mmCIF file of C-alpha atoms in Angstrom:
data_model
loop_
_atom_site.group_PDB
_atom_site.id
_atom_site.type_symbol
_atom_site.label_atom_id
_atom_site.label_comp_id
_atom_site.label_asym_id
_atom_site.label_seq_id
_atom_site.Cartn_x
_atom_site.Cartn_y
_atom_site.Cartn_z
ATOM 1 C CA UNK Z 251 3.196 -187.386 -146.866
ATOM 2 C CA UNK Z 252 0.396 -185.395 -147.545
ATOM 3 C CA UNK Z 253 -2.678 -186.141 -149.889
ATOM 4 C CA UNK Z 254 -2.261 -185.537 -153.735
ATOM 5 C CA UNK Z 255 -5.018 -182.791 -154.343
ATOM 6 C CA UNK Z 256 -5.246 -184.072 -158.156
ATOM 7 C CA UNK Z 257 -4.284 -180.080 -158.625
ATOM 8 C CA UNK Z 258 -1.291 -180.127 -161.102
ATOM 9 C CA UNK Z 259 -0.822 -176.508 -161.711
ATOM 10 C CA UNK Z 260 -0.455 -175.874 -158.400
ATOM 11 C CA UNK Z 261 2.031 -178.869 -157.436
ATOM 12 C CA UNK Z 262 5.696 -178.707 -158.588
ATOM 13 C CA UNK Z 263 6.048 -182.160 -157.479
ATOM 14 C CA UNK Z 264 7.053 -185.170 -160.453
ATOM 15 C CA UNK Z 265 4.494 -187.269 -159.058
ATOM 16 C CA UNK Z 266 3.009 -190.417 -160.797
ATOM 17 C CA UNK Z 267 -0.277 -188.854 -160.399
ATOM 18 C CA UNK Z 268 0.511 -185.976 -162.198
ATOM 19 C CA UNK Z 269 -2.757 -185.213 -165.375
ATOM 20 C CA UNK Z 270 -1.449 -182.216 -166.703
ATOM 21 C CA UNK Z 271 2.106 -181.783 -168.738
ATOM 22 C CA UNK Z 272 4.522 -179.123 -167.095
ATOM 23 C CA UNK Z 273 5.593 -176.539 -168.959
ATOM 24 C CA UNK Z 274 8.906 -175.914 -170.028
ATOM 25 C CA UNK Z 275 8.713 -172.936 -171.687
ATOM 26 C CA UNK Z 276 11.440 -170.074 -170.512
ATOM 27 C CA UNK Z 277 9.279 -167.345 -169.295
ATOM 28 C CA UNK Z 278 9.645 -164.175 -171.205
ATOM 29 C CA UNK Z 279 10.169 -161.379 -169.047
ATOM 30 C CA UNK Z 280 7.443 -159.125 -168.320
ATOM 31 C CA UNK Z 281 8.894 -155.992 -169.695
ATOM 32 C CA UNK Z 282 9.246 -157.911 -173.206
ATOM 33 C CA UNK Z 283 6.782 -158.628 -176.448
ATOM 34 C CA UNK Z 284 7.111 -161.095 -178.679
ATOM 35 C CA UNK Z 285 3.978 -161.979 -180.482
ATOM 36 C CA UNK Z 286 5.932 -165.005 -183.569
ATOM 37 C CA UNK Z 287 8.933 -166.834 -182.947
ATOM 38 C CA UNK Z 288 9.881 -168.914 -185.799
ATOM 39 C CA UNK Z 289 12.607 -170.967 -186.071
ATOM 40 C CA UNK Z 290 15.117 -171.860 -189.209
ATOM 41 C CA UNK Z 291 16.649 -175.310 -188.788
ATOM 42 C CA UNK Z 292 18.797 -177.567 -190.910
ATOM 43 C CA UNK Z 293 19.935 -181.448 -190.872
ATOM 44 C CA UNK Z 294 23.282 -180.203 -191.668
ATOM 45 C CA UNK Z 295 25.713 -177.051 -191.734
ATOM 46 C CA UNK Z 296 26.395 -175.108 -194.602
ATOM 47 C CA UNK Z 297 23.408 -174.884 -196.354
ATOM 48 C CA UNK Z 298 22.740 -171.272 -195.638
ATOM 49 C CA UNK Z 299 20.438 -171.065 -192.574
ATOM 50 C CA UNK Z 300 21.425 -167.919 -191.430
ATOM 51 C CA UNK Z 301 21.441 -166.430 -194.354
ATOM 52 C CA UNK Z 302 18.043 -167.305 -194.903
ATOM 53 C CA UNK Z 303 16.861 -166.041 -191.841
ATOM 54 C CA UNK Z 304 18.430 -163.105 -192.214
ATOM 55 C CA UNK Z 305 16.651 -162.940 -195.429
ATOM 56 C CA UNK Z 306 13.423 -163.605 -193.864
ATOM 57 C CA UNK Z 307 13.817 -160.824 -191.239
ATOM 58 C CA UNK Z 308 14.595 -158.446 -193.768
ATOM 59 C CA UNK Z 309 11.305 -159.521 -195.328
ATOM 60 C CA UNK Z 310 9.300 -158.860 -192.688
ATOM 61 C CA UNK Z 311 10.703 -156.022 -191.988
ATOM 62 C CA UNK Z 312 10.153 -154.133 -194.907
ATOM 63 C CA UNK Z 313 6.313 -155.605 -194.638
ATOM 64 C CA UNK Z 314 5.935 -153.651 -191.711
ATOM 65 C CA UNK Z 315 6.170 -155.544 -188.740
ATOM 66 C CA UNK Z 316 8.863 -155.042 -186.123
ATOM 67 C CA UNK Z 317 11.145 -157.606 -186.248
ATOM 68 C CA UNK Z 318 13.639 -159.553 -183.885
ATOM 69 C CA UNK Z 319 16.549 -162.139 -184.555
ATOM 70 C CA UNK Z 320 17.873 -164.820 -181.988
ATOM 71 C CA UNK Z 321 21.364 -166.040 -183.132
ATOM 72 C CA UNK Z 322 21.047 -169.355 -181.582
ATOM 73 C CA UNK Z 323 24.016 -170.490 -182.966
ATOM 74 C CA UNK Z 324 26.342 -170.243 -180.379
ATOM 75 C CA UNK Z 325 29.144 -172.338 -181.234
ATOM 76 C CA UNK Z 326 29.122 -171.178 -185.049
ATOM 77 C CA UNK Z 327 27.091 -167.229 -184.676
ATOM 78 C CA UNK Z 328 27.361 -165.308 -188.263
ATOM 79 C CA UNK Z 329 23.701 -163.173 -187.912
ATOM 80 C CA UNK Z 330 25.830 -160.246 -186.826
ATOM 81 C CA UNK Z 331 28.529 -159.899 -189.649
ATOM 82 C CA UNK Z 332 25.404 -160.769 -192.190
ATOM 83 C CA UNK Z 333 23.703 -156.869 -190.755
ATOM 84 C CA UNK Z 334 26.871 -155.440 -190.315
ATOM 85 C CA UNK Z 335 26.654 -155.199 -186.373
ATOM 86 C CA UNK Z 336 30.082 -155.281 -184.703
ATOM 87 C CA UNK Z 337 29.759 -153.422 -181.397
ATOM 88 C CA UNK Z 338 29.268 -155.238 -178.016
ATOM 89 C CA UNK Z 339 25.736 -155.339 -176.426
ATOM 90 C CA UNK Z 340 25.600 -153.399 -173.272
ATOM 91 C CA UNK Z 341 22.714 -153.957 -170.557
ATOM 92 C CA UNK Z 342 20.065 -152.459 -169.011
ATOM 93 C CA UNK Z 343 20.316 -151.090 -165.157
ATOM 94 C CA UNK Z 344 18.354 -154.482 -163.861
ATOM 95 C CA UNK Z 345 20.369 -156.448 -165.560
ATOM 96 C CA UNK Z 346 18.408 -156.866 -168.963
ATOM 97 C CA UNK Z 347 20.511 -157.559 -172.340
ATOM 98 C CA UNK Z 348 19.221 -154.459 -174.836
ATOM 99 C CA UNK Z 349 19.178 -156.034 -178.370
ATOM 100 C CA UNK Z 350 21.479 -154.489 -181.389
ATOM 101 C CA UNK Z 351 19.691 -152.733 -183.685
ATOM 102 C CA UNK Z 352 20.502 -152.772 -187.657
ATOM 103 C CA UNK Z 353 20.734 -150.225 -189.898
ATOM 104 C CA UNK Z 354 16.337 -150.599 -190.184
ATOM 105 C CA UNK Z 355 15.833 -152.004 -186.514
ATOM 106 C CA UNK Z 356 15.850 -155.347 -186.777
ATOM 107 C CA UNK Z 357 16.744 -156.477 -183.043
ATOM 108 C CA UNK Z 358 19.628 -158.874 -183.027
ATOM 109 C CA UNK Z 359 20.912 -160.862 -179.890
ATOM 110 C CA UNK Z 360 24.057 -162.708 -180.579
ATOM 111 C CA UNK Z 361 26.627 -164.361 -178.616
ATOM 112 C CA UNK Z 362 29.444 -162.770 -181.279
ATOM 113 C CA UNK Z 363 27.985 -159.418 -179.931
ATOM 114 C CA UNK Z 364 28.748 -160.361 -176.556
ATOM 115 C CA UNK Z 365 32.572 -161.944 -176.710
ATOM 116 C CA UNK Z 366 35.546 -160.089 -176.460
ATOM 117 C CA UNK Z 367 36.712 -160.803 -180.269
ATOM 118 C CA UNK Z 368 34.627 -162.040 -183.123
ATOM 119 C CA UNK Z 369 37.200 -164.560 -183.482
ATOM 120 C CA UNK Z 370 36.928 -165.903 -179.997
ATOM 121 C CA UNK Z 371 35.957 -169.768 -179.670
ATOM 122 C CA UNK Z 372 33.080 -170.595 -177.558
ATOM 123 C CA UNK Z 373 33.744 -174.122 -176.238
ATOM 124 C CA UNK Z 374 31.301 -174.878 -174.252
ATOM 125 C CA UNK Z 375 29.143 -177.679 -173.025
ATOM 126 C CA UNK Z 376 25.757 -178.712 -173.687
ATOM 127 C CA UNK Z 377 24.285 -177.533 -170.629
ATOM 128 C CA UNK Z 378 25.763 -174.037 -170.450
ATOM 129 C CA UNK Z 379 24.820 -173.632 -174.534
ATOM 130 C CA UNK Z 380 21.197 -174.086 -172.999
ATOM 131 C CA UNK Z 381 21.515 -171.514 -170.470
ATOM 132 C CA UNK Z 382 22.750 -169.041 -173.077
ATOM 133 C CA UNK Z 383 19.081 -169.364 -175.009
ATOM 134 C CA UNK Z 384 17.587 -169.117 -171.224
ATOM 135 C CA UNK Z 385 19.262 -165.807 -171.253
ATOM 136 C CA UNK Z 386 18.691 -164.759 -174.924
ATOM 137 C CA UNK Z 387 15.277 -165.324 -174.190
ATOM 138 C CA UNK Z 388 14.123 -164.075 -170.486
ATOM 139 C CA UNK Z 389 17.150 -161.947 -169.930
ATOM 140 C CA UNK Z 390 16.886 -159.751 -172.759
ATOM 141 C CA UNK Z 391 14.277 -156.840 -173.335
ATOM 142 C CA UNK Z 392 12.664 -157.847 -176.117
ATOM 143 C CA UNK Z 393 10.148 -154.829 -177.337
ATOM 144 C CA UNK Z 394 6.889 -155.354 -179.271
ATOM 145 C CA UNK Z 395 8.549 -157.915 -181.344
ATOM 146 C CA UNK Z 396 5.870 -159.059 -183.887
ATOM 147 C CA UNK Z 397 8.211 -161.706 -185.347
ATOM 148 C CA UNK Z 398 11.476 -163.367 -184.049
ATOM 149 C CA UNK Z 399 12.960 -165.473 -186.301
ATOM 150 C CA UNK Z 400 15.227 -167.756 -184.470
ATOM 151 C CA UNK Z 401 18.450 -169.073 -186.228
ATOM 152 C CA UNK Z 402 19.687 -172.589 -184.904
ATOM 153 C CA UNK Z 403 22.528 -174.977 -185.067
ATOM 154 C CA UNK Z 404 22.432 -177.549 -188.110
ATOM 155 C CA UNK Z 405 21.535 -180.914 -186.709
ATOM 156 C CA UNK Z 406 19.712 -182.559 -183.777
ATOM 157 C CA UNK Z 407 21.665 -181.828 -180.808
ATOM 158 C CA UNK Z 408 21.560 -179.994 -177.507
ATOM 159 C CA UNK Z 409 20.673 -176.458 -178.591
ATOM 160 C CA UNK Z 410 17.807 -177.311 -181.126
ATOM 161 C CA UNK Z 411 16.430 -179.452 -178.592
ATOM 162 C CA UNK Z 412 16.319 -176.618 -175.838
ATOM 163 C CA UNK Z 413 14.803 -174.131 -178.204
ATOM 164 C CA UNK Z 414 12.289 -176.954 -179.388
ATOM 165 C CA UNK Z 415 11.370 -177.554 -175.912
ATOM 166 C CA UNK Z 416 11.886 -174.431 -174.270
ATOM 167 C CA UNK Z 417 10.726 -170.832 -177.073
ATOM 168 C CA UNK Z 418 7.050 -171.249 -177.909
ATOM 169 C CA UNK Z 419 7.724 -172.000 -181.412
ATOM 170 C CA UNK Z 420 4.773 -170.868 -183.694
ATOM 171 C CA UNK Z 421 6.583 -173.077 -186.499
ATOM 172 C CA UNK Z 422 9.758 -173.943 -187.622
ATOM 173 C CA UNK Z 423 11.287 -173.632 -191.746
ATOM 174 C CA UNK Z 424 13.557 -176.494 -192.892
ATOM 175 C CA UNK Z 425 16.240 -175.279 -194.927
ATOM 176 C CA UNK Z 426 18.031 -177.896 -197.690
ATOM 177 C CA UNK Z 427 20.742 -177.563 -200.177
ATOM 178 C CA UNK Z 428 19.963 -179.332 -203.572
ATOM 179 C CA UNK Z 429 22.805 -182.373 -202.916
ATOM 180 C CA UNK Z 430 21.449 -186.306 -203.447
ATOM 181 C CA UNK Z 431 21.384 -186.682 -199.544
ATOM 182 C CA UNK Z 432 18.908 -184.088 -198.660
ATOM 183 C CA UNK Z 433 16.155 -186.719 -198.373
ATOM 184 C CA UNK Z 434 17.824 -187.971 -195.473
ATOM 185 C CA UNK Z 435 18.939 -184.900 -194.113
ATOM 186 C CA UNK Z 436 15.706 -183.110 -194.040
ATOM 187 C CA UNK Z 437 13.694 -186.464 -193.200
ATOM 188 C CA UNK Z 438 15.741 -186.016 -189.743
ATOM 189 C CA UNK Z 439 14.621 -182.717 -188.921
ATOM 190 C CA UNK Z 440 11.143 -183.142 -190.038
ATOM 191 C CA UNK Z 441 10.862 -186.226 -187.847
ATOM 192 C CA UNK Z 442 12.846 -184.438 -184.873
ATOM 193 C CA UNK Z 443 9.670 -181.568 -185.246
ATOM 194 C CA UNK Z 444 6.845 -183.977 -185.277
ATOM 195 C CA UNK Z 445 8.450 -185.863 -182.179
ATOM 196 C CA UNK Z 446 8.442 -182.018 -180.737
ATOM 197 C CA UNK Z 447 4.787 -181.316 -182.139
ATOM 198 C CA UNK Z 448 6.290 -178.478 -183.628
ATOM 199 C CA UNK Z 449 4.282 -177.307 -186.633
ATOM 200 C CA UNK Z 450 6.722 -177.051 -189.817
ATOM 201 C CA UNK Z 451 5.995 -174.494 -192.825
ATOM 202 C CA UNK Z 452 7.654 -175.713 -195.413
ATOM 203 C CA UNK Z 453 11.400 -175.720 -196.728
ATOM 204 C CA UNK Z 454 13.628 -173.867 -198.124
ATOM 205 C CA UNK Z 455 16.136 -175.010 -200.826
ATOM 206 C CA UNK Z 456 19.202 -172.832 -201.176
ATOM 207 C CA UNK Z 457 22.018 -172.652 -203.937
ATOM 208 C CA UNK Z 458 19.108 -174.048 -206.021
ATOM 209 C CA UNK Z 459 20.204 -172.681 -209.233
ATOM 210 C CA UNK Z 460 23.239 -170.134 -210.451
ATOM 211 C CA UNK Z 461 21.336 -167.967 -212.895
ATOM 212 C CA UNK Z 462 23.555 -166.823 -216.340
ATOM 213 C CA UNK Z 463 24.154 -163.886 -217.058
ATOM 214 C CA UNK Z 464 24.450 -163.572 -220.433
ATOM 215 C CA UNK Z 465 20.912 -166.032 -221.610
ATOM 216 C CA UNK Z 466 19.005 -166.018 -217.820
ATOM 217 C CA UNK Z 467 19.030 -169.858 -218.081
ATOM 218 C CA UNK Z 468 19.095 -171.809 -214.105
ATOM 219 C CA UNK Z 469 22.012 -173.882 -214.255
ATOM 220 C CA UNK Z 470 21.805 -176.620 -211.469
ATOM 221 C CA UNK Z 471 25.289 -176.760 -209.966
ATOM 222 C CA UNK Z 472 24.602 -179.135 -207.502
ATOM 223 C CA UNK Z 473 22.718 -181.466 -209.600
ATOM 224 C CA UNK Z 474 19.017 -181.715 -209.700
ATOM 225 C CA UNK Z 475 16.672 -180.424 -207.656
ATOM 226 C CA UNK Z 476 14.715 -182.623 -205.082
ATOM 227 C CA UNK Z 477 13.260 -180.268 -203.014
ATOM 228 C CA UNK Z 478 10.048 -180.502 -204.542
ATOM 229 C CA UNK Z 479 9.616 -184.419 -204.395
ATOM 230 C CA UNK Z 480 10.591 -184.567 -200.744
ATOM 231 C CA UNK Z 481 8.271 -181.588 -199.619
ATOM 232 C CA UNK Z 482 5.643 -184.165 -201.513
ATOM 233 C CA UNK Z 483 6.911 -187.030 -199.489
ATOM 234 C CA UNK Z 484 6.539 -185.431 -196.313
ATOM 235 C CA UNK Z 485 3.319 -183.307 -197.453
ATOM 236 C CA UNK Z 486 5.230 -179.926 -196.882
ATOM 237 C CA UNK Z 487 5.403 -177.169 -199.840
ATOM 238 C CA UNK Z 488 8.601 -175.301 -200.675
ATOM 239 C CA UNK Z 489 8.261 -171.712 -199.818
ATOM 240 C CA UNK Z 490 11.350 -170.793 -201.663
ATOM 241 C CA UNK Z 491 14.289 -171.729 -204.104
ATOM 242 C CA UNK Z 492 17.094 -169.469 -203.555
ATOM 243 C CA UNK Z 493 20.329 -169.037 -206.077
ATOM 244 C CA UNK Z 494 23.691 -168.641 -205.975
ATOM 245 C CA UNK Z 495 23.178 -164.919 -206.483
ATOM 246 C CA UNK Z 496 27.424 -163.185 -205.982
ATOM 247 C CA UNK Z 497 25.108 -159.779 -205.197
ATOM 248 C CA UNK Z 498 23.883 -162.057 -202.246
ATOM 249 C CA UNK Z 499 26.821 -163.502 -200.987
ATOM 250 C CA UNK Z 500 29.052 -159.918 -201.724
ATOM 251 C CA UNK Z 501 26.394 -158.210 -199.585
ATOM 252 C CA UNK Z 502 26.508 -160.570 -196.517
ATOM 253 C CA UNK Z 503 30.450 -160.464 -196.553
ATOM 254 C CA UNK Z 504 30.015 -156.803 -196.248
ATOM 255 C CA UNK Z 505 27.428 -156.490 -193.716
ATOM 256 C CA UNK Z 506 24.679 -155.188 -196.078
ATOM 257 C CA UNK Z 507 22.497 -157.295 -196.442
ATOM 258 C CA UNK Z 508 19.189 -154.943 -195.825
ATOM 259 C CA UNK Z 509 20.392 -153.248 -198.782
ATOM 260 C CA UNK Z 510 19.611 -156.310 -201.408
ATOM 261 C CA UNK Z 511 16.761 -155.201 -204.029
ATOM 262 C CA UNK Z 512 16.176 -158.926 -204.199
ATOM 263 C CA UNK Z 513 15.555 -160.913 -201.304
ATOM 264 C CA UNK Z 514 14.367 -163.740 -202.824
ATOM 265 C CA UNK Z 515 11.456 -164.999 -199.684
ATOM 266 C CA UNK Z 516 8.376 -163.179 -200.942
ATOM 267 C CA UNK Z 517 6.873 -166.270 -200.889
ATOM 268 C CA UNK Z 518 7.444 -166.889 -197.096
ATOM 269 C CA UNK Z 519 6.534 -163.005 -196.222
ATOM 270 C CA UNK Z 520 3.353 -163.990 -198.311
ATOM 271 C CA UNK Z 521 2.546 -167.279 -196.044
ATOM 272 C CA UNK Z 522 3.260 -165.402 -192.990
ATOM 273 C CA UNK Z 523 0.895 -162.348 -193.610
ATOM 274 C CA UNK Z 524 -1.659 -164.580 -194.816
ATOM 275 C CA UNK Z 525 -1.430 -166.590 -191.225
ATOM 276 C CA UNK Z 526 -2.195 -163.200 -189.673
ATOM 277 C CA UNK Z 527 -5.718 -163.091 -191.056
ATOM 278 C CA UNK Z 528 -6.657 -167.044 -189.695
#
C-alpha cells in the first residue's frame, strides 16, 4: 500500500487520513451558467411552495435578471401547469436536456415536461429520484442563468437531502401556512438547513389573510398568524405574507401566472437585489 501523500484533492480514496471534506456537489456542465440557486422548501405539502416560487421567478424576472426554475418535485411536479408549459422537452445533439421556456423566458426543467401524460405517476425510489436532480442539474444546458430558484418536495426526505447536499445552494426560503402547527413544522426544516449549513433567508407565510372585498379588511381564515413570532424564535424575518387572492389561484389553474399585476414577493426581489451589491 502506498504512502498517504497528506494530498486530499488529489486522492479519491475514503481514507482515515483524509484533512479536507470531498465535495459532493453535481458538476454543472461546462456549456451551462448559473450564477444563484435558491431553494423553496416546506415541512409539509400544501402550503403553496410552488406557487411561491413561481412567484419569485416571475419577480426576478421582471427585475431583469434571466431566470431559471428546477421542478424538483418529482413525485408531485405542478411548476409547468403554473406557466402554462405543456409540450415535452426535447434534447440537444450531445445529449443535453434544453429547458422550456415561458411565455417571458423563464427556463423551466420539469419531470411533467418529460413523461408521456401529465397524469402519469412517477413511482420511483429514493435513489433514482436523486439521479433525476443529477440530470436536471449537469445534464441540462442551463444558459446564463442569474437565478434558479429550485422548487422541492415538502418534508425531510430523500430529494431535499440530495439537493441540500448536492446544488450549491446560495440559500434556501421556508415557506409556512398560518395553521397552530407551523412552529413545529418549520422548526424541522430550519434545523434540517443548519445541520446542512445551508444559509436560510427568511419565510414565507402563505394563505395569510383573505382580503374583503367590499371594506379591504384581512380576515385570518386559518386563525392567527404566527409567522412573525417563530421567524423571532429562530432569528429569521418574514419576507412575505401572501393571501388567498382567487386572481392568484384562477391564474395558476390557467397557466398564467406571468400575467398577475400583483405578485405579492417584492419584498424577496428587494432582499435579493440588495445581496447583489454585498
Amino acid at each position: 500500500m502506498s504512502e498517504c501523500s497528506h494530498d486530499c484533492s488529489s486522492c479519491s480514496s475514503n481514507c482515515s487520513d483524509r484533512t479536507q471534506p470531498q465535495d459532493m456537489h453535481f458538476k454543472l456542465h461546462e456549456r451551462s451558467s448559473v450564477k444563484k440557486v435558491i431553494g423553496i422548501v416546506s415541512g409539509k405539502g400544501g402550503v403553496g411552495k410552488s406557487m411561491t416560487t413561481s412567484l419569485m421567478a416571475c419577480g426576478m424576472n421582471r427585475a431583469g435578471y434571466k431566470v431559471a426554475v428546477m421542478d424538483a418535485d418529482i413525485t408531485g411536479p405542478s411548476i409547468p401547469k403554473g406557466f402554462g408549459l405543456h409540450e415535452q422537452l426535447f434534447g440537444t445533439a450531445d445529449g443535453l436536456i434544453v429547458p422550456a421556456l415561458t411565455n417571458r423566458g423563464i427556463e423551466v426543467v420539469s419531470i411533467n415536461l418529460l413523461l408521456d401524460t401529465e397524469t402519469t405517476p412517477v413511482i420511483w425510489r429514493g435513489p433514482v429520484l436523486g439521479n433525476v436532480i443529477n440530470q436536471f442539474w449537469s445534464e441540462t444546458l442551463w444558459q446564463d442563468i442569474d437565478y434558479m430558484f429550485v422548487d422541492m418536495p415538502p418534508g425531510t426526505g430523500d430529494v431535499p437531502l440530495t439537493v441540500f447536499q448536492s446544488l450549491p445552494l446560495d440559500g434556501i426560503i421556508i415557506v409556512a401556512s398560518p395553521q397552530e402547527l407551523v412552529g413545529m413544522i418549520v422548526g424541522k426544516a430550519v434545523n434540517m438547513a443548519k445541520m446542512m449549513n445551508i444559509p436560510i433567508l427568511g419565510l414565507v407565510e402563505n394563505m395569510s389573510y383573505l382580503e374583503c372585498p367590499d371594506c379591504g379588511k384581512h380576515i385570518s381564515v386559518f386563525g392567527e398568524s404566527h409567522i412573525d413570532e417563530i421567524g423571532a424564535e429562530h432569528q429569521l424575518p418574514v419576507l412575505a405574507k401572501l393571501p388567498i387572492d382567487p386572481k392568484l389561484a384562477a391564474a395558476c389553474d390557467a397557466g398564467e401566472i406571468e400575467e398577475l399585476e400583483n405578485i405579492y414577493v417584492d419584498g424577496i426581489v428587494d432582499l435579493l437585489k440588495s445581496q447583489e451589491t454585498k
